[in-house]
Amino acid sequence: MNTKKILPLILLGALLFAAGCRAANPSSPTGTDPGAEATSPAETGSEADAIYLDPSQSPDARADDLLGRMTLEEKIGQMTLVEKNSITPQAVTDKFIGAVLSGGGGRPSTNDPEHWAEMVDGFQSKALETRLAIPLLYGVDAVHGHGNLKGATIFPHNIGLGAAADPDLMFRIGQATAEEVAATGIWWNFAPVLAVTQDIRWGRTYESYSQDPELVSLLASAYLRGLQGENLADPLTVLATPKHFVGDGGVVWGTSTTQNYSIDRGDTQIDEDGLRSIHLYPYLAAIEDGAQSVMVSFSSWNGTKLHEHQYLITEVLKGELGFEGFVVSDWAGIDEVDSNYYNAVVRAINAGIDMNMVPTQYDLFIMALTAAVENEEVPMDRIDDAVRRILRVKFMLGLFEAPFSDPDLRDIPGSQAHRELAREAVAKSLVLLQNRDDVLPAAKDLPLVFVAGDFADDVGVQSGGWTIEWQGGRGNITPGTTVLEAIRAAVGPDTDVRYNRFGTYDRVLDEDGNPAIAQLGIVVIGEAPYSEGVGDAEDLSIPEADVANIARVAERVEQLVVILISGRPLIITDQLDMADAWVAAWLPGTEGQGVADVLFGDRPFQGKLPFAWPLSMEQLPLGTNHDESPLFPLGYGLEAGR
Ligand code: BGC
Ligand code: BGC
């Protein structure tokens, strides 16, 4: 260790000693004037008049003051983010834990706003029992609305919002999501995803707005501003987390090191100019717009894991880009840095990670980092930098003043206003790929409409992954409107809508007793829910059963529409001629009425492809393969309706 590092260590040792003394001999609170001039930490005699407890002080001043009072154990606790099922509230007190999260599906046993708030407040009150009463930060993946919460408004996944390409809409979705999350006592959202996906075989494609960095940046920033509002301390705003830093969208097929995954968490093989112009690009606006936490990517850049990338995290993000917030690891992401956990912790923390999403074995992390500091393998100034960054954000959030949920907000999740907003988003996100003879928009007074496909009547599949469960689920998993219900609600009273999953309408006969021919057929097919690497796919073609379904319905209708519910473009080249119209509806979420709004002309088709639509699997990856001519190019989308 060089002398530059020894001096601050000695000073810090003295500070820590002083802090310990204060704790051992707490002086009785004196009647201080709340408006009194700031005092330096050294002058602060008691906790009651402490700078860190004074809301009129700046977050920086408060963080510095509080840091000066903390023991190493308390500091390392602040750097620890634990999955809620892996820790008891009492352990939050005992280990000085700074943050807890709900992972995908991390809900309370009764899944409603009251029980969410009770769960989060329960952890919070145990955090406040610690010596310095530092409030807890609770995080959640509200990546398309508060997805783990039953009854929340589920907005379209990001790929659909990329098709809508409407920054004002994004801002409003950010606001609404913040309100639904805050209503459950949570003020930290692990969103937005800034991935600029280049290969749609990636299972996280739908979490990405577009293959175009400019569009990703525009939409993600507007959403972030909506989440965070003017002031993070406003009770209805939440801390955003641009993720996954950086290059997550550039991973190369076949490079994943995770079992059963093919591309997720893989290696982004690109030179620095490419990394900067494609993948780093959206971080510039996000930081400019006030991002205060950033999550690191599981992926690597040219063979080095981002979780140990000192150059990218410390020099580029914190240095060059001037990011002042804190850097959080991804779910056990640090563990992947080295098979020896101690070494992994040393490398990741020294690289600049400030908070470790452990997520389960917090004791191991605390032991490893404590030992690393004692062994001087992680310098004390690195710990202080990390903790200062975390505390500063906690002060910005106003957590010290208002750590608990507000019971008056419990009705916000799934409110009518938010569902209307989601419906607008769905309508704007639909992309009309083909429209022979202007079959769409359809009339609302057709005598007979046939609907087919099991995706037509399933809120779970239309919501996709990150809904109630990490992987999402089929069926009636949360309240919403299916496409079928929406069609029924949209048509006039004289229209007979018949639904059969398999496209068989044997018992629907005309006046002469022959099989009736419907004026319109609508087949809804797509991808069953998945998330992350579970969705990595070598083959994106339409299953034979769905092709057969389309063919069956085609026999019984005058005009046929196929709606695709999917997290990405699917290979439809050979099937395109089988139907008059094709609609990409992405993963619309709970508000299926937005689909019917455009099908029946209440709103126009206006969505544009946020990804080029491949002709075949051989063309992939298309993002980087500019020489190929796809089935439909980036930005394609027919317009129809008023
Ligand atoms: C994902 C993140 C997510 C985290 C917490 C990770 O596996 O990569 O996007 O925020 O889990 O659920
Ligand atoms: C959690 C997710 C997390 C994932 C990482 C799951 O068990 O629920 O939140 O992203 O693990 O692989």
PDB file of N, CA and C in Angstrom, residues 49-85:
ATOM      1  N   ASP A  49     -28.790  16.966  17.780  1.00  0.00           N
ATOM      2  CA  ASP A  49     -28.534  18.134  16.928  1.00  0.00           C
ATOM      3  C   ASP A  49     -27.596  17.774  15.781  1.00  0.00           C
ATOM      4  N   ALA A  50     -27.533  16.498  15.468  1.00  0.00           N
ATOM      5  CA  ALA A  50     -26.630  16.045  14.413  1.00  0.00           C
ATOM      6  C   ALA A  50     -27.034  16.633  13.066  1.00  0.00           C
ATOM      7  N   ILE A  51     -26.036  16.973  12.284  1.00  0.00           N
ATOM      8  CA  ILE A  51     -26.294  17.509  10.942  1.00  0.00           C
ATOM      9  C   ILE A  51     -27.114  16.518  10.128  1.00  0.00           C
ATOM     10  N   TYR A  52     -26.802  15.235  10.281  1.00  0.00           N
ATOM     11  CA  TYR A  52     -27.481  14.262   9.411  1.00  0.00           C
ATOM     12  C   TYR A  52     -28.971  14.159   9.698  1.00  0.00           C
ATOM     13  N   LEU A  53     -29.370  14.616  10.886  1.00  0.00           N
ATOM     14  CA  LEU A  53     -30.795  14.580  11.214  1.00  0.00           C
ATOM     15  C   LEU A  53     -31.522  15.865  10.827  1.00  0.00           C
ATOM     16  N   ASP A  54     -30.792  16.800  10.289  1.00  0.00           N
ATOM     17  CA  ASP A  54     -31.370  18.111   9.979  1.00  0.00           C
ATOM     18  C   ASP A  54     -31.748  18.191   8.494  1.00  0.00           C
ATOM     19  N   PRO A  55     -33.052  18.138   8.206  1.00  0.00           N
ATOM     20  CA  PRO A  55     -33.480  18.121   6.799  1.00  0.00           C
ATOM     21  C   PRO A  55     -33.130  19.393   6.036  1.00  0.00           C
ATOM     22  N   SER A  56     -32.793  20.458   6.742  1.00  0.00           N
ATOM     23  CA  SER A  56     -32.441  21.678   6.012  1.00  0.00           C
ATOM     24  C   SER A  56     -31.018  21.618   5.470  1.00  0.00           C
ATOM     25  N   GLN A  57     -30.267  20.628   5.907  1.00  0.00           N
ATOM     26  CA  GLN A  57     -28.901  20.456   5.395  1.00  0.00           C
ATOM     27  C   GLN A  57     -28.941  19.726   4.054  1.00  0.00           C
ATOM     28  N   SER A  58     -27.886  19.891   3.279  1.00  0.00           N
ATOM     29  CA  SER A  58     -27.849  19.229   1.973  1.00  0.00           C
ATOM     30  C   SER A  58     -27.614  17.729   2.159  1.00  0.00           C
ATOM     31  N   PRO A  59     -28.059  16.917   1.209  1.00  0.00           N
ATOM     32  CA  PRO A  59     -27.777  15.477   1.282  1.00  0.00           C
ATOM     33  C   PRO A  59     -26.282  15.194   1.423  1.00  0.00           C
ATOM     34  N   ASP A  60     -25.455  15.983   0.768  1.00  0.00           N
ATOM     35  CA  ASP A  60     -24.002  15.763   0.874  1.00  0.00           C
ATOM     36  C   ASP A  60     -23.506  15.997   2.295  1.00  0.00           C
ATOM     37  N   ALA A  61     -23.945  17.116   2.876  1.00  0.00           N
ATOM     38  CA  ALA A  61     -23.502  17.441   4.237  1.00  0.00           C
ATOM     39  C   ALA A  61     -24.007  16.397   5.222  1.00  0.00           C
ATOM     40  N   ARG A  62     -25.245  15.985   5.026  1.00  0.00           N
ATOM     41  CA  ARG A  62     -25.821  14.992   5.943  1.00  0.00           C
ATOM     42  C   ARG A  62     -25.095  13.652   5.812  1.00  0.00           C
ATOM     43  N   ALA A  63     -24.796  13.278   4.568  1.00  0.00           N
ATOM     44  CA  ALA A  63     -24.103  11.998   4.345  1.00  0.00           C
ATOM     45  C   ALA A  63     -22.715  12.030   4.974  1.00  0.00           C
ATOM     46  N   ASP A  64     -22.006  13.134   4.796  1.00  0.00           N
ATOM     47  CA  ASP A  64     -20.662  13.251   5.389  1.00  0.00           C
ATOM     48  C   ASP A  64     -20.719  13.132   6.904  1.00  0.00           C
ATOM     49  N   ASP A  65     -21.678  13.817   7.466  1.00  0.00           N
ATOM     50  CA  ASP A  65     -21.816  13.803   8.918  1.00  0.00           C
ATOM     51  C   ASP A  65     -22.135  12.397   9.434  1.00  0.00           C
ATOM     52  N   LEU A  66     -23.071  11.765   8.788  1.00  0.00           N
ATOM     53  CA  LEU A  66     -23.478  10.433   9.238  1.00  0.00           C
ATOM     54  C   LEU A  66     -22.337   9.429   9.055  1.00  0.00           C
ATOM     55  N   LEU A  67     -21.672   9.543   7.925  1.00  0.00           N
ATOM     56  CA  LEU A  67     -20.562   8.631   7.651  1.00  0.00           C
ATOM     57  C   LEU A  67     -19.524   8.692   8.774  1.00  0.00           C
ATOM     58  N   GLY A  68     -19.281   9.909   9.250  1.00  0.00           N
ATOM     59  CA  GLY A  68     -18.293  10.115  10.300  1.00  0.00           C
ATOM     60  C   GLY A  68     -18.658   9.455  11.624  1.00  0.00           C
ATOM     61  N   ARG A  69     -19.893   9.068  11.759  1.00  0.00           N
ATOM     62  CA  ARG A  69     -20.354   8.449  13.003  1.00  0.00           C
ATOM     63  C   ARG A  69     -20.405   6.931  12.936  1.00  0.00           C
ATOM     64  N   MET A  70     -20.124   6.395  11.753  1.00  0.00           N
ATOM     65  CA  MET A  70     -20.397   4.961  11.538  1.00  0.00           C
ATOM     66  C   MET A  70     -19.201   4.055  11.783  1.00  0.00           C
ATOM     67  N   THR A  71     -19.487   2.866  12.294  1.00  0.00           N
ATOM     68  CA  THR A  71     -18.467   1.831  12.441  1.00  0.00           C
ATOM     69  C   THR A  71     -18.336   1.086  11.111  1.00  0.00           C
ATOM     70  N   LEU A  72     -17.289   0.307  10.980  1.00  0.00           N
ATOM     71  CA  LEU A  72     -17.096  -0.482   9.758  1.00  0.00           C
ATOM     72  C   LEU A  72     -18.281  -1.431   9.538  1.00  0.00           C
ATOM     73  N   GLU A  73     -18.736  -2.027  10.625  1.00  0.00           N
ATOM     74  CA  GLU A  73     -19.858  -2.954  10.523  1.00  0.00           C
ATOM     75  C   GLU A  73     -21.112  -2.262   9.968  1.00  0.00           C
ATOM     76  N   GLU A  74     -21.348  -1.062  10.473  1.00  0.00           N
ATOM     77  CA  GLU A  74     -22.509  -0.308   9.987  1.00  0.00           C
ATOM     78  C   GLU A  74     -22.345   0.078   8.527  1.00  0.00           C
ATOM     79  N   LYS A  75     -21.117   0.411   8.154  1.00  0.00           N
ATOM     80  CA  LYS A  75     -20.876   0.794   6.759  1.00  0.00           C
ATOM     81  C   LYS A  75     -21.094  -0.382   5.817  1.00  0.00           C
ATOM     82  N   ILE A  76     -20.559  -1.517   6.180  1.00  0.00           N
ATOM     83  CA  ILE A  76     -20.706  -2.693   5.310  1.00  0.00           C
ATOM     84  C   ILE A  76     -22.173  -3.114   5.236  1.00  0.00           C
ATOM     85  N   GLY A  77     -22.889  -2.931   6.331  1.00  0.00           N
ATOM     86  CA  GLY A  77     -24.336  -3.198   6.301  1.00  0.00           C
ATOM     87  C   GLY A  77     -25.039  -2.351   5.252  1.00  0.00           C
ATOM     88  N   GLN A  78     -24.651  -1.091   5.155  1.00  0.00           N
ATOM     89  CA  GLN A  78     -25.264  -0.210   4.153  1.00  0.00           C
ATOM     90  C   GLN A  78     -24.982  -0.683   2.726  1.00  0.00           C
ATOM     91  N   MET A  79     -23.908  -1.395   2.544  1.00  0.00           N
ATOM     92  CA  MET A  79     -23.524  -1.853   1.203  1.00  0.00           C
ATOM     93  C   MET A  79     -24.179  -3.185   0.842  1.00  0.00           C
ATOM     94  N   THR A  80     -25.050  -3.682   1.726  1.00  0.00           N
ATOM     95  CA  THR A  80     -25.615  -5.026   1.565  1.00  0.00           C
ATOM     96  C   THR A  80     -27.095  -4.960   1.205  1.00  0.00           C
ATOM     97  N   LEU A  81     -27.440  -5.544   0.066  1.00  0.00           N
ATOM     98  CA  LEU A  81     -28.823  -5.585  -0.430  1.00  0.00           C
ATOM     99  C   LEU A  81     -29.268  -7.043  -0.449  1.00  0.00           C
ATOM    100  N   VAL A  82     -30.289  -7.353   0.366  1.00  0.00           N
ATOM    101  CA  VAL A  82     -30.681  -8.743   0.590  1.00  0.00           C
ATOM    102  C   VAL A  82     -32.085  -9.014   0.052  1.00  0.00           C
ATOM    103  N   GLU A  83     -32.265 -10.200  -0.505  1.00  0.00           N
ATOM    104  CA  GLU A  83     -33.575 -10.643  -1.007  1.00  0.00           C
ATOM    105  C   GLU A  83     -34.488 -10.902   0.194  1.00  0.00           C
ATOM    106  N   LYS A  84     -35.718 -10.437   0.111  1.00  0.00           N
ATOM    107  CA  LYS A  84     -36.561 -10.377   1.312  1.00  0.00           C
ATOM    108  C   LYS A  84     -36.866 -11.742   1.941  1.00  0.00           C
ATOM    109  N   ASN A  85     -36.933 -12.796   1.129  1.00  0.00           N
ATOM    110  CA  ASN A  85     -37.209 -14.113   1.717  1.00  0.00           C
ATOM    111  C   ASN A  85     -35.981 -14.732   2.371  1.00  0.00           C
TER     112      ASN A  85
END
